[in-house]
Coordinates of C-alpha atoms in Angstrom, one line a residue:
X44 CA 2.7 190.7 -18.9
X45 CA -0.5 188.7 -18.6
X46 CA -2.5 188.4 -15.4
X47 CA -5.5 186.1 -15.5
X48 CA -8.1 185.8 -12.8
X49 CA -5.7 186.6 -10.0
X50 CA -6.7 186.2 -6.4
X51 CA -4.4 187.1 -3.5
X52 CA -4.9 187.3 0.2
X53 CA -3.0 188.1 3.4
X54 CA -4.3 185.6 5.9
X55 CA -8.1 185.8 5.8
X56 CA -8.1 189.2 4.1
X57 CA -8.7 188.9 0.4
X58 CA -6.9 191.8 -1.4
X59 CA -7.3 190.8 -5.1
X60 CA -10.3 189.0 -6.4
X61 CA -10.3 187.8 -10.0
X62 CA -8.0 190.5 -11.5
X63 CA -7.1 190.1 -15.2
X64 CA -5.0 192.5 -17.4
X65 CA -2.6 192.4 -20.2
X66 CA 0.4 194.7 -20.9
X67 CA 1.5 194.4 -24.5
X68 CA 4.9 195.0 -26.0
X69 CA 5.7 198.7 -26.0
X70 CA 2.7 199.6 -23.8
X71 CA 2.7 201.7 -20.7
X72 CA 0.2 200.4 -18.1
X73 CA -0.6 202.5 -15.0
X74 CA -2.1 200.7 -12.0
X75 CA -3.7 203.6 -10.1
X76 CA -5.4 203.3 -6.7
X77 CA -5.5 204.5 -3.2
X78 CA -3.8 203.0 -0.2
X79 CA -5.0 199.5 0.5
X80 CA -6.6 199.0 -2.9
X81 CA -4.3 196.1 -3.8
X82 CA -2.0 197.7 -6.4
X83 CA 1.2 196.8 -4.5
X84 CA 0.0 193.3 -4.0
X85 CA -0.7 193.0 -7.7
X86 CA 2.8 194.4 -8.4
X87 CA 4.4 191.9 -6.0
X88 CA 2.4 189.0 -7.7
X89 CA 3.7 190.1 -11.1
X90 CA 7.2 190.2 -9.8
X91 CA 7.1 186.7 -8.2
X92 CA 7.4 188.2 -4.7
X93 CA 3.9 187.4 -3.3
X94 CA 2.3 184.1 -4.2
X95 CA -1.3 184.5 -5.3
X96 CA -4.0 182.2 -4.0
X97 CA -5.1 181.4 -7.6
X98 CA -4.8 182.7 -11.1
X99 CA -1.9 183.0 -13.4
X100 CA 0.8 185.6 -14.0
X101 CA 2.8 185.3 -17.2
X102 CA 5.9 187.5 -17.7
X103 CA 7.6 187.3 -21.1
X104 CA 5.5 184.3 -21.9
X105 CA 6.4 182.3 -18.8
X106 CA 4.1 181.5 -15.8
X107 CA 6.2 183.2 -13.1
X108 CA 4.8 180.9 -10.4
X109 CA 5.4 177.7 -12.3
X110 CA 9.2 178.4 -12.8
X111 CA 12.0 177.1 -10.7
X112 CA 14.1 179.6 -8.8
X113 CA 16.8 179.4 -11.5
X114 CA 14.3 179.9 -14.3
X115 CA 12.8 182.9 -12.5
X116 CA 16.2 184.4 -12.1
X117 CA 16.6 184.2 -15.9
X118 CA 13.4 186.1 -16.3
X119 CA 14.6 188.7 -13.8
X120 CA 17.6 189.4 -16.1
X121 CA 15.1 190.4 -18.8
X122 CA 13.1 192.9 -16.6
X123 CA 14.0 196.1 -14.8
X124 CA 12.6 197.3 -11.5
X125 CA 12.5 200.8 -10.1
X126 CA 11.7 200.6 -6.4
X127 CA 9.8 203.3 -4.6
X128 CA 12.7 204.4 -2.5
X129 CA 15.2 204.0 -5.3
X130 CA 17.1 201.2 -3.4
X131 CA 20.5 202.7 -4.3
X132 CA 23.5 201.4 -2.4
X133 CA 24.8 204.3 -0.4
X134 CA 28.4 203.2 -0.3
X135 CA 28.6 202.9 -4.1
X136 CA 29.0 205.7 -6.6
X137 CA 26.2 206.5 -9.1
X138 CA 28.3 204.7 -11.8
X139 CA 28.8 201.6 -9.6
X140 CA 25.1 201.5 -8.8
X141 CA 24.2 201.6 -12.5
X142 CA 27.0 199.1 -13.4
X143 CA 25.9 196.6 -10.8
X144 CA 23.5 194.5 -12.9
X145 CA 26.0 194.5 -15.8
X146 CA 28.8 193.3 -13.6
X147 CA 26.7 190.7 -11.9
X148 CA 24.7 189.3 -14.9
X149 CA 26.8 189.8 -18.0
X150 CA 30.3 189.0 -19.2
X151 CA 31.0 192.5 -20.6
X152 CA 34.5 193.9 -20.4
X153 CA 34.8 196.7 -17.8
X154 CA 35.4 199.2 -20.6
X155 CA 32.1 198.3 -22.2
X156 CA 30.3 198.4 -18.8
X157 CA 31.7 202.0 -18.3
X158 CA 30.4 203.1 -21.7
X159 CA 27.0 201.6 -21.0
X160 CA 26.8 203.3 -17.7
X161 CA 27.6 206.7 -19.3
X162 CA 25.0 206.1 -22.0
X163 CA 22.3 205.1 -19.5
X164 CA 23.0 208.1 -17.2
X165 CA 22.9 210.3 -20.3
X166 CA 19.4 208.9 -21.2
X167 CA 18.1 209.9 -17.7
X168 CA 19.7 213.4 -17.8
X169 CA 22.6 212.7 -15.4
X170 CA 25.7 212.9 -17.5
X171 CA 28.6 213.8 -15.3
X172 CA 27.1 212.4 -12.1
X173 CA 29.1 209.1 -12.2
X174 CA 31.4 209.8 -9.2
X175 CA 28.7 211.1 -6.9
X176 CA 27.3 209.1 -4.0
X177 CA 23.6 208.7 -3.5
X178 CA 23.6 211.1 -0.5
X179 CA 24.9 213.8 -2.7
X180 CA 21.8 213.7 -5.0
X181 CA 18.4 215.3 -4.8
X182 CA 15.3 212.9 -4.6
X183 CA 14.6 213.4 -8.3
X184 CA 18.2 212.7 -9.2
X185 CA 18.3 209.5 -7.1
X186 CA 15.1 208.3 -8.9
X187 CA 16.8 209.0 -12.2
X188 CA 19.8 206.9 -11.1
X189 CA 17.4 204.1 -10.1
X190 CA 15.9 204.3 -13.6
X191 CA 19.4 204.2 -15.2
X192 CA 20.2 201.0 -13.2
X193 CA 16.8 199.5 -14.0
X194 CA 17.5 199.9 -17.8
X195 CA 21.2 198.9 -17.6
X196 CA 20.5 195.5 -19.2
X197 CA 18.0 196.8 -21.8
X198 CA 14.9 195.1 -20.2
X199 CA 11.9 194.0 -22.1
X200 CA 9.6 195.0 -19.3
X201 CA 10.1 197.7 -16.7
X202 CA 8.2 197.7 -13.4
X203 CA 8.0 201.0 -11.5
X204 CA 6.7 201.1 -7.9
X205 CA 5.5 204.6 -7.1
X206 CA 8.2 206.3 -9.2
X207 CA 7.2 209.9 -8.2
X208 CA 6.4 209.2 -4.5
X209 CA 7.9 211.9 -2.3
X210 CA 8.8 214.2 -5.1
X211 CA 7.3 217.7 -5.7
X212 CA 4.8 217.8 -8.6
X213 CA 7.3 219.5 -11.0
X214 CA 9.9 216.8 -10.4
X215 CA 7.2 214.1 -10.5
X216 CA 6.1 215.3 -14.0
X217 CA 9.8 215.0 -15.0
X218 CA 9.8 211.4 -13.9
X219 CA 6.5 210.8 -15.9
X220 CA 8.2 212.4 -19.0
X221 CA 11.2 210.1 -18.4
X222 CA 9.0 207.0 -18.4
X223 CA 7.4 208.1 -21.7
X224 CA 10.8 208.8 -23.2
X225 CA 12.2 205.4 -22.2
X226 CA 9.1 203.8 -23.6
X227 CA 9.5 205.5 -26.9
X228 CA 13.3 204.9 -27.1
X229 CA 13.3 201.2 -26.3
X230 CA 9.7 200.1 -27.1
X231 CA 9.7 198.6 -23.6
X232 CA 6.6 197.5 -21.8
X233 CA 6.3 199.5 -18.6
X234 CA 4.1 198.8 -15.6
X235 CA 3.7 201.8 -13.2
X236 CA 2.1 201.4 -9.8
X237 CA 1.0 204.7 -8.3

């Protein structure tokens, strides 16, 4: 991920002014700041959600804002996103939540999808949770399911928005450990906003 001289505003209010940064392959980059400091805006610009006023955002070598919608969708298949609230589908089991990107964006046989789901849940410490619904999970477990879904397609870059928000400090440390473990296991570039 490369951000060059990025400026972004909401109306007349300038939030980012000339931000530049690089996240190399296999690196964990933490964007740390208080409320209103612009970290979420930076995150949204990197994900192609908020159009910057000027500057450049390159993800996997591509200027995210110069791409067509279809080209951007292809980039999205190569990244993973962990949303602050987890964004799990409440009517779907844990296994179906994790399988969703594989079913939507690959041609894998269902047997292979099921194996991949079990593997990803094992990586996040949730083997045996496949048939549970999100409302049957603790906050930390739900975050781990969100991580399992985000890594389902073996992303090259993983974006995490406030991954330990709302969790007690002990569980939050566990999420931090999980991020480091995923980074080591996959050599994935990880961007954490907190």
